[in-house]
CSV table of N, CA and C in Angstrom, one decimal:
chain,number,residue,atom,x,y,z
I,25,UNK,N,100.4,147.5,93.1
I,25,UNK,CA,101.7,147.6,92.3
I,25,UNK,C,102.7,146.6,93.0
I,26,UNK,N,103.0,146.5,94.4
I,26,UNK,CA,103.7,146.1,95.1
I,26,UNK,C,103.5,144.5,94.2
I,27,UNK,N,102.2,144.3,94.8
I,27,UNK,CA,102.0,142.6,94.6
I,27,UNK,C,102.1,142.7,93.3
I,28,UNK,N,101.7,143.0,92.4
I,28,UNK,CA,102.3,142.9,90.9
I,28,UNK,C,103.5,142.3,91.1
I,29,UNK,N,104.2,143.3,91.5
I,29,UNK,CA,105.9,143.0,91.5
I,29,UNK,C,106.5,141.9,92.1
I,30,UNK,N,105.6,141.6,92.8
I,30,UNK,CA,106.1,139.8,93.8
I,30,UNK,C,105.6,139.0,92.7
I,31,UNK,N,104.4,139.2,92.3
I,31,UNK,CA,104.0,138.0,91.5
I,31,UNK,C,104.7,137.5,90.2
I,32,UNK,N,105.2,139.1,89.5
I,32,UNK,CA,106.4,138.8,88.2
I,32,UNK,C,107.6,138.4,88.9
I,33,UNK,N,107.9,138.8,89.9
I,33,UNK,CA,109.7,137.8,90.2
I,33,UNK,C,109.4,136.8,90.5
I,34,UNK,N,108.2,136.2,91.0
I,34,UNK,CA,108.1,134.6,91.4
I,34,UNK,C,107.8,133.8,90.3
I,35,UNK,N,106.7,134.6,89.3
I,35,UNK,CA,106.7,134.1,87.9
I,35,UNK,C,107.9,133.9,87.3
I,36,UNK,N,109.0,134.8,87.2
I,36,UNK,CA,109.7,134.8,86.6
I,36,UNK,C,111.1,133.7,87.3
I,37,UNK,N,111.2,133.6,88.7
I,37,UNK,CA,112.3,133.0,89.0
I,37,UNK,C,111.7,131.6,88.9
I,38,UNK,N,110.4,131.3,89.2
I,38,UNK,CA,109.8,129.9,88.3
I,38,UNK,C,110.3,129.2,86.7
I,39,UNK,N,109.7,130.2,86.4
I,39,UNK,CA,110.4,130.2,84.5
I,39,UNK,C,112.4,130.1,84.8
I,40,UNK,N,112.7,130.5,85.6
I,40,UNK,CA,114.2,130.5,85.1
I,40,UNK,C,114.6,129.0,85.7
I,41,UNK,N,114.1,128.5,87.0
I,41,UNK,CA,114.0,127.2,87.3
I,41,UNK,C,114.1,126.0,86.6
I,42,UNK,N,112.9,126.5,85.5
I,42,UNK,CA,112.3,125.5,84.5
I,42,UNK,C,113.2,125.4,83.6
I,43,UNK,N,114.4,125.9,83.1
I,43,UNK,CA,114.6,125.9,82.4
I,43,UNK,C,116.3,125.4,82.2
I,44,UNK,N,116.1,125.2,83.9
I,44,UNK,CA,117.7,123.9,83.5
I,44,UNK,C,117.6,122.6,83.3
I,45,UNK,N,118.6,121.9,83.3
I,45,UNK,CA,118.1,120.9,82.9
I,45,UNK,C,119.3,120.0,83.7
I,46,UNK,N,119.1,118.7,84.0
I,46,UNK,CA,120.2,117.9,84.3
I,46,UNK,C,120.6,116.4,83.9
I,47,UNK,N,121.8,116.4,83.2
I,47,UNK,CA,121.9,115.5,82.5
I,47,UNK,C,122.8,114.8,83.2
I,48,UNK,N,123.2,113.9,83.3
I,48,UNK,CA,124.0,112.5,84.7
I,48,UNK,C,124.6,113.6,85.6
I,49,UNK,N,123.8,114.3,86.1
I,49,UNK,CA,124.1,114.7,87.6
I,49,UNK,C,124.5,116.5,87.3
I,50,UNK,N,125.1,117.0,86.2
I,50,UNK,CA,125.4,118.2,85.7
I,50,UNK,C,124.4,118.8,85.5
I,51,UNK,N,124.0,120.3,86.3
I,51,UNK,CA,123.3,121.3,86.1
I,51,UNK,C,123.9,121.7,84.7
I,52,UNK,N,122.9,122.0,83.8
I,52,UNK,CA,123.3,122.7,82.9
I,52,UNK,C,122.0,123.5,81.9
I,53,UNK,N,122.4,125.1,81.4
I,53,UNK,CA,121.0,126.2,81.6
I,53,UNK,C,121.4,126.0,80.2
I,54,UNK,N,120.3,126.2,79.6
I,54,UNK,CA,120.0,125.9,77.9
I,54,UNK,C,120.1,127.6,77.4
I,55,UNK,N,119.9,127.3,76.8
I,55,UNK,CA,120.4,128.9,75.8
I,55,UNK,C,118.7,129.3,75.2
I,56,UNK,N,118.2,128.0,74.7
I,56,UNK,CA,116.9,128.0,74.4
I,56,UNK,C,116.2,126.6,74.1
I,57,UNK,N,115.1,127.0,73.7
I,57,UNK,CA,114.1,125.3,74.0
I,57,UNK,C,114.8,124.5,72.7
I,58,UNK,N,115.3,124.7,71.7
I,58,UNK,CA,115.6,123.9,70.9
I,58,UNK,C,117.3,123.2,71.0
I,59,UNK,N,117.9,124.0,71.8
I,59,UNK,CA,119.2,123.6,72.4
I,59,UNK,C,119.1,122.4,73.6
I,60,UNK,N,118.0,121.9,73.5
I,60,UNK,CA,117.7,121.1,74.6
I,60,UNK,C,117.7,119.9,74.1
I,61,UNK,N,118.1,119.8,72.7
I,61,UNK,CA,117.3,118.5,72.2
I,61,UNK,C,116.3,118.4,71.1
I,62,UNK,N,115.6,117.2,71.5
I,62,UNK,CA,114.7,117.0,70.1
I,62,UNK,C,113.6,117.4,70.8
I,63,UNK,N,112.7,117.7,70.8
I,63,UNK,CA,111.2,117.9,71.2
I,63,UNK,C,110.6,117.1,71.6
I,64,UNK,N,109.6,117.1,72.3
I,64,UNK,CA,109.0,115.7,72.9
I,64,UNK,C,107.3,115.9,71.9
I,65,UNK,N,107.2,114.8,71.8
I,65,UNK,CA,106.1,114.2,70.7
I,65,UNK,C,104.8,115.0,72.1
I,66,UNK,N,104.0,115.6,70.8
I,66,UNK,CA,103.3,116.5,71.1
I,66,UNK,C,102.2,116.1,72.6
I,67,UNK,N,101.5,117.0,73.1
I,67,UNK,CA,100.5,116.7,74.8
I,67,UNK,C,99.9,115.7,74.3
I,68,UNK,N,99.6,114.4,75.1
I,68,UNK,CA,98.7,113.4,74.6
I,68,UNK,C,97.6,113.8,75.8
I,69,UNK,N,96.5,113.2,75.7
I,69,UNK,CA,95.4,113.1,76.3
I,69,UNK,C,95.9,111.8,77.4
I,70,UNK,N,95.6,112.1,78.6
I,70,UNK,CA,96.0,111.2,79.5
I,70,UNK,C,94.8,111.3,80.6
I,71,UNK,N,93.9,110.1,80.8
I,71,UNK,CA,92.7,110.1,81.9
I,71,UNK,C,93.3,109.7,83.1
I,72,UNK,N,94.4,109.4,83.2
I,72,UNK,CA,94.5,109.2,85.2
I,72,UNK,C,94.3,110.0,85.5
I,73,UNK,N,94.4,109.5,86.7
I,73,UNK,CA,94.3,110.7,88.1
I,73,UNK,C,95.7,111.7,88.5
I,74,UNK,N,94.7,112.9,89.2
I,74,UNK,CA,96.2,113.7,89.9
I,74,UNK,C,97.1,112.5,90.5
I,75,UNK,N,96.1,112.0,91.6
I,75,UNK,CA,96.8,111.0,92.4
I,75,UNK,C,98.1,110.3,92.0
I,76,UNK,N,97.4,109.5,90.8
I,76,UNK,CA,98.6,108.5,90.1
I,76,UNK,C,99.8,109.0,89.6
I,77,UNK,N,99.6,110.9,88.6
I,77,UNK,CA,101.3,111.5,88.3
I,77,UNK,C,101.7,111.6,89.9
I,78,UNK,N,101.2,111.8,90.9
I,78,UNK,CA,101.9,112.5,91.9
I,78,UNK,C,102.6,111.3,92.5
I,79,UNK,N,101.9,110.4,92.4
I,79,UNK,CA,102.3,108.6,93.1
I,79,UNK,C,103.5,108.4,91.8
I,80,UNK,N,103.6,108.2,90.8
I,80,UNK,CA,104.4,107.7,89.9
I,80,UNK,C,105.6,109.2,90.1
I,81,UNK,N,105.6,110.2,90.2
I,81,UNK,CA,106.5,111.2,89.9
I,81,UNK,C,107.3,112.1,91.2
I,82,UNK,N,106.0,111.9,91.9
I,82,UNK,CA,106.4,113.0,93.2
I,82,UNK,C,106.1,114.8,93.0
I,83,UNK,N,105.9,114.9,91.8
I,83,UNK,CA,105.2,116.5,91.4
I,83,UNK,C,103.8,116.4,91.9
I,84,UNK,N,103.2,117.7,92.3
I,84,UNK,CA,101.9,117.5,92.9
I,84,UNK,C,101.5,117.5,91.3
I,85,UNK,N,100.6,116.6,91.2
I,85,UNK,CA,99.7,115.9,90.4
I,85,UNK,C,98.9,116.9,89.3
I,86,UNK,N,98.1,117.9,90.2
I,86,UNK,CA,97.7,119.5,89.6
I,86,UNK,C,98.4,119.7,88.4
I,87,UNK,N,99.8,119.6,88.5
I,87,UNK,CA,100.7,120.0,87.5
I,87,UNK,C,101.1,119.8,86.4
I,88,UNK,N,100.7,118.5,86.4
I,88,UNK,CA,100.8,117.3,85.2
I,88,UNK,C,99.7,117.3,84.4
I,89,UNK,N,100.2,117.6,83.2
I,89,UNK,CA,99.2,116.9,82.0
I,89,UNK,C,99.6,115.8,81.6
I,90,UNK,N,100.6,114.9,81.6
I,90,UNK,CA,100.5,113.7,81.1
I,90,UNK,C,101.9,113.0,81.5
I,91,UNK,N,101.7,112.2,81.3
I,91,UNK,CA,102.8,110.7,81.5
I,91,UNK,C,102.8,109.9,79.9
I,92,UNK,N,103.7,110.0,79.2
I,92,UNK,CA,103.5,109.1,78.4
I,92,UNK,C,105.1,107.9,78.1
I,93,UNK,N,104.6,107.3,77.1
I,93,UNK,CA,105.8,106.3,76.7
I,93,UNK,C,105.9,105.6,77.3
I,94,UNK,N,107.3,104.5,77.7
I,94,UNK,CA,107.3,103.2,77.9
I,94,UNK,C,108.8,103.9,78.5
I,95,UNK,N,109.2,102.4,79.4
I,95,UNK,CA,110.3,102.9,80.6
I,95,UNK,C,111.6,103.0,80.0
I,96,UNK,N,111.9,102.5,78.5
I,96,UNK,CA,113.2,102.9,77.9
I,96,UNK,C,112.9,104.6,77.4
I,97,UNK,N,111.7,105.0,77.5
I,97,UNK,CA,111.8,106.8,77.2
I,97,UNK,C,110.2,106.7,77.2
I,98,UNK,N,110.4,107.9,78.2
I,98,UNK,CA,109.1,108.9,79.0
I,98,UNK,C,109.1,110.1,78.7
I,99,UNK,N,108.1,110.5,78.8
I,99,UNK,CA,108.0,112.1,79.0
I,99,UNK,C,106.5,112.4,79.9
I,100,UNK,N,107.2,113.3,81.2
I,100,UNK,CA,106.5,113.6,82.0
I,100,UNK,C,106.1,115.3,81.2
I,101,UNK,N,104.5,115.6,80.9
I,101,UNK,CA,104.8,116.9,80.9
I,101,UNK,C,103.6,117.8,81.9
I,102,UNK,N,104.5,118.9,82.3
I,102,UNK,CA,103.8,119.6,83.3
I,102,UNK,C,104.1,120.9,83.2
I,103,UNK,N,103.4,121.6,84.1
I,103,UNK,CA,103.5,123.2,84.2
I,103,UNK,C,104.4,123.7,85.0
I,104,UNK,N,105.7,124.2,84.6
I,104,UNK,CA,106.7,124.8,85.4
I,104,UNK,C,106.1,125.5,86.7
I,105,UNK,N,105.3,126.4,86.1
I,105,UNK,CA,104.6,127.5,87.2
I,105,UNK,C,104.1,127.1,88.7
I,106,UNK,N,103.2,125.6,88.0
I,106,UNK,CA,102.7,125.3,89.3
I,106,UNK,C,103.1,123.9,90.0
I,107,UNK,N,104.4,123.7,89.1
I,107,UNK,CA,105.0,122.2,89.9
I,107,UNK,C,105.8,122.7,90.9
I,108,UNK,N,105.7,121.6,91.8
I,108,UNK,CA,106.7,122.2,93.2
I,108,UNK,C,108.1,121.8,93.0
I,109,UNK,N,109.1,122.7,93.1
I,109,UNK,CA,110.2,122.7,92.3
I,109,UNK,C,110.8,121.7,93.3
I,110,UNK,N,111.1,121.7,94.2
I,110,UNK,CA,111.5,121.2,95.2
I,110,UNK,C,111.5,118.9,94.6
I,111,UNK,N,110.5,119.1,94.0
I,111,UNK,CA,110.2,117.5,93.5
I,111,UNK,C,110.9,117.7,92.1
I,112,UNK,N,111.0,118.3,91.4
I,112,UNK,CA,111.3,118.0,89.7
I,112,UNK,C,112.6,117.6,89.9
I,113,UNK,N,113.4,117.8,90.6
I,113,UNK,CA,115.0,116.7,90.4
I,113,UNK,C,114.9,115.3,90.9
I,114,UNK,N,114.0,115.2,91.4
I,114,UNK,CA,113.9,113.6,92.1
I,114,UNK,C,112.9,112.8,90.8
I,115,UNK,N,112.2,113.4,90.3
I,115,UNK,CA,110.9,112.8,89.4
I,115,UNK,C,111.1,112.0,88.2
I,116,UNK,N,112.3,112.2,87.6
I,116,UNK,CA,112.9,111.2,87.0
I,116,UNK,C,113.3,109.5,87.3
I,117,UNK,N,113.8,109.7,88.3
I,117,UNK,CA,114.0,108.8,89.0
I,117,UNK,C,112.7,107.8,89.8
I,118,UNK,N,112.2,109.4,90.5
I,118,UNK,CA,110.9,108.1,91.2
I,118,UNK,C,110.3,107.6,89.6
I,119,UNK,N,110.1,108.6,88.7
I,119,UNK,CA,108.7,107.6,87.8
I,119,UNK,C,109.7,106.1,87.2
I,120,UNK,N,110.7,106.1,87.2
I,120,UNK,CA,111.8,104.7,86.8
I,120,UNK,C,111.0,104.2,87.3
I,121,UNK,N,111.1,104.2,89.0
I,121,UNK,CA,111.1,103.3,90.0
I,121,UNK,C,109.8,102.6,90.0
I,122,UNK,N,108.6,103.7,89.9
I,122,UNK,CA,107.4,103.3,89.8
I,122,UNK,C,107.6,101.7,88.4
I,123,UNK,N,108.2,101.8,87.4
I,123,UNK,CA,108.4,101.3,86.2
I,123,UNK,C,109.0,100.1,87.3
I,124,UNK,N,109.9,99.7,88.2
I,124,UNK,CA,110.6,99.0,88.4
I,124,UNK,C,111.8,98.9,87.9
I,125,UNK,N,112.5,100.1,87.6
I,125,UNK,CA,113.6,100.5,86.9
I,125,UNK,C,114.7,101.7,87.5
I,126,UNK,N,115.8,101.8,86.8
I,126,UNK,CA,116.7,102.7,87.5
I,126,UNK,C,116.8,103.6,86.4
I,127,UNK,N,117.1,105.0,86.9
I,127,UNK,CA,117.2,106.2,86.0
I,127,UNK,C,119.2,105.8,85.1
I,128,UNK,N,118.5,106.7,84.1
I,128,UNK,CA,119.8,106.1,83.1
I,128,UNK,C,119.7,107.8,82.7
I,129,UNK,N,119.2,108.1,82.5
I,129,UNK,CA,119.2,109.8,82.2
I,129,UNK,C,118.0,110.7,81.8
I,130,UNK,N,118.4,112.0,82.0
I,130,UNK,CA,116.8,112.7,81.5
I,130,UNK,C,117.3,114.4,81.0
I,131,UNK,N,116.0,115.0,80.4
I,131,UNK,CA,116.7,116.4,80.1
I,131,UNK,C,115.1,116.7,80.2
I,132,UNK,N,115.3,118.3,80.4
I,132,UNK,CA,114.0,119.1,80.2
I,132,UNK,C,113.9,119.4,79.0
I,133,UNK,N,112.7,119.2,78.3
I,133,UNK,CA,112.8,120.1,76.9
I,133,UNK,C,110.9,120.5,76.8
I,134,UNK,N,110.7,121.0,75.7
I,134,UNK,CA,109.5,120.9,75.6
I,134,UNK,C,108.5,120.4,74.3
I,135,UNK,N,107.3,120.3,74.3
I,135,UNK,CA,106.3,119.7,73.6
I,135,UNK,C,106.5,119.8,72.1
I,136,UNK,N,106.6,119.2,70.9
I,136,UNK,CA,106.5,119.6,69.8
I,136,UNK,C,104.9,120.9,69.5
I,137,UNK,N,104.1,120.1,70.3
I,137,UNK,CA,102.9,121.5,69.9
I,137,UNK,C,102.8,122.7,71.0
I,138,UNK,N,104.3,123.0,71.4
I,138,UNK,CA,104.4,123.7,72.2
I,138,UNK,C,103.5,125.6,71.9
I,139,UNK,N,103.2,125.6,70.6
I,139,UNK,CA,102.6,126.3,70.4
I,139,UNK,C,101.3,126.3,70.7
I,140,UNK,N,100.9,125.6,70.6
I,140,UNK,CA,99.5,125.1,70.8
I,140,UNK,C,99.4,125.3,72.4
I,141,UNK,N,100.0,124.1,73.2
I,141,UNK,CA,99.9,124.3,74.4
I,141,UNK,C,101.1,125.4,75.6
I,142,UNK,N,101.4,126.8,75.1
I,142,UNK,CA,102.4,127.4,75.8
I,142,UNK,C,102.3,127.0,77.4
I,143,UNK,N,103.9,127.1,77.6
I,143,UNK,CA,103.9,127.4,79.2
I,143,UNK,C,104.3,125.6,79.8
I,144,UNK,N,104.3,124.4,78.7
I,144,UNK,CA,104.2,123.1,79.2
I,144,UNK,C,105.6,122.7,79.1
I,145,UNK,N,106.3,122.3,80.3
I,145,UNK,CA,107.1,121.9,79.5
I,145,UNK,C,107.6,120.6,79.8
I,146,UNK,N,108.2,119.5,79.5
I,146,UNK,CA,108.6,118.4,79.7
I,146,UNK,C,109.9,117.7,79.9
I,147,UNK,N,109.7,116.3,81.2
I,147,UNK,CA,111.0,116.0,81.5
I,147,UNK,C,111.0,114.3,80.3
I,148,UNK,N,111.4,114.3,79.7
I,148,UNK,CA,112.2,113.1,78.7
I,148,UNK,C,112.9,112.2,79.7
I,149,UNK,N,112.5,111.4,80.0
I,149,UNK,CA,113.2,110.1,80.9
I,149,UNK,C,113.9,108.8,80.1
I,150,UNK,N,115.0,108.4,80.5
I,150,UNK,CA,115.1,106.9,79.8
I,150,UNK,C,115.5,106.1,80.9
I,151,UNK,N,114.7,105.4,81.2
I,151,UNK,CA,115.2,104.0,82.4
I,151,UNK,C,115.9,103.1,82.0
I,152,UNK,N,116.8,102.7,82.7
I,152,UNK,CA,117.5,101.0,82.3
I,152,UNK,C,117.4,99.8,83.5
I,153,UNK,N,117.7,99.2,82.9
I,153,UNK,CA,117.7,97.7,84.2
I,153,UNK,C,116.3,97.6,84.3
């Protein structure tokens, strides 16, 4: 019972994690997934490696289902649960950089087939320069 109870508050303080978002530097907690914006175009099938999201992002790799788009707008999507939170505010930025680019802004939101795939959810990037 005990460990039940560790595992729902860490579940759960995960999920609450995931669910802010930061726009030019402002924490700010969404009310719900559609107050976040527009949706990000549904999980694509992505063959790299862990290696490559974790080298392009700084999220351990595990976590990632996909990298898609082009460096004027990304979307990194991954599993709140098991990305290391400690990386998701930097990862915007590093994947620019990988691009050879600087971060211009980003927001959390999630998948349009979010039904399909629950639990994913995704960082929207736009690089400039």
């Amino acid at each position: 019972m005990k460990l039940l109870t560790l595992a729902s508050t860490v579940t759960l303080a995960a999920l609450a994690l995931s669910g802010c978002m930061q726009a030019n530097g402002a924490a700010v907690a969404p009310t719900g997934p559609d107050d976040l914006g527009k949706l990000a175009p549904p999980v694509p099938k992505d063959d790299r490696s862990h290696g490559d999201f974790q080298k392009m992002t700084g999220i351990n790799g595990d976590a990632i289902a996909a990298i898609s788009g082009t460096p004027a707008m990304s979307y990194i999507y991954y599993d709140p649960v098991a990305a290391n939170h400690a990386a998701l505010p930097n990862a915007p930025a590093r994947l620019c950089q990988s691009y050879g680019k600087k971060l211009k802004t980003f927001r959390t939101t999630q998948p349009a087939d979010r039904a399909i795939q629950p639990g994913m959810d995704v960082l929207a990037v736009q690089c400039s320069g």
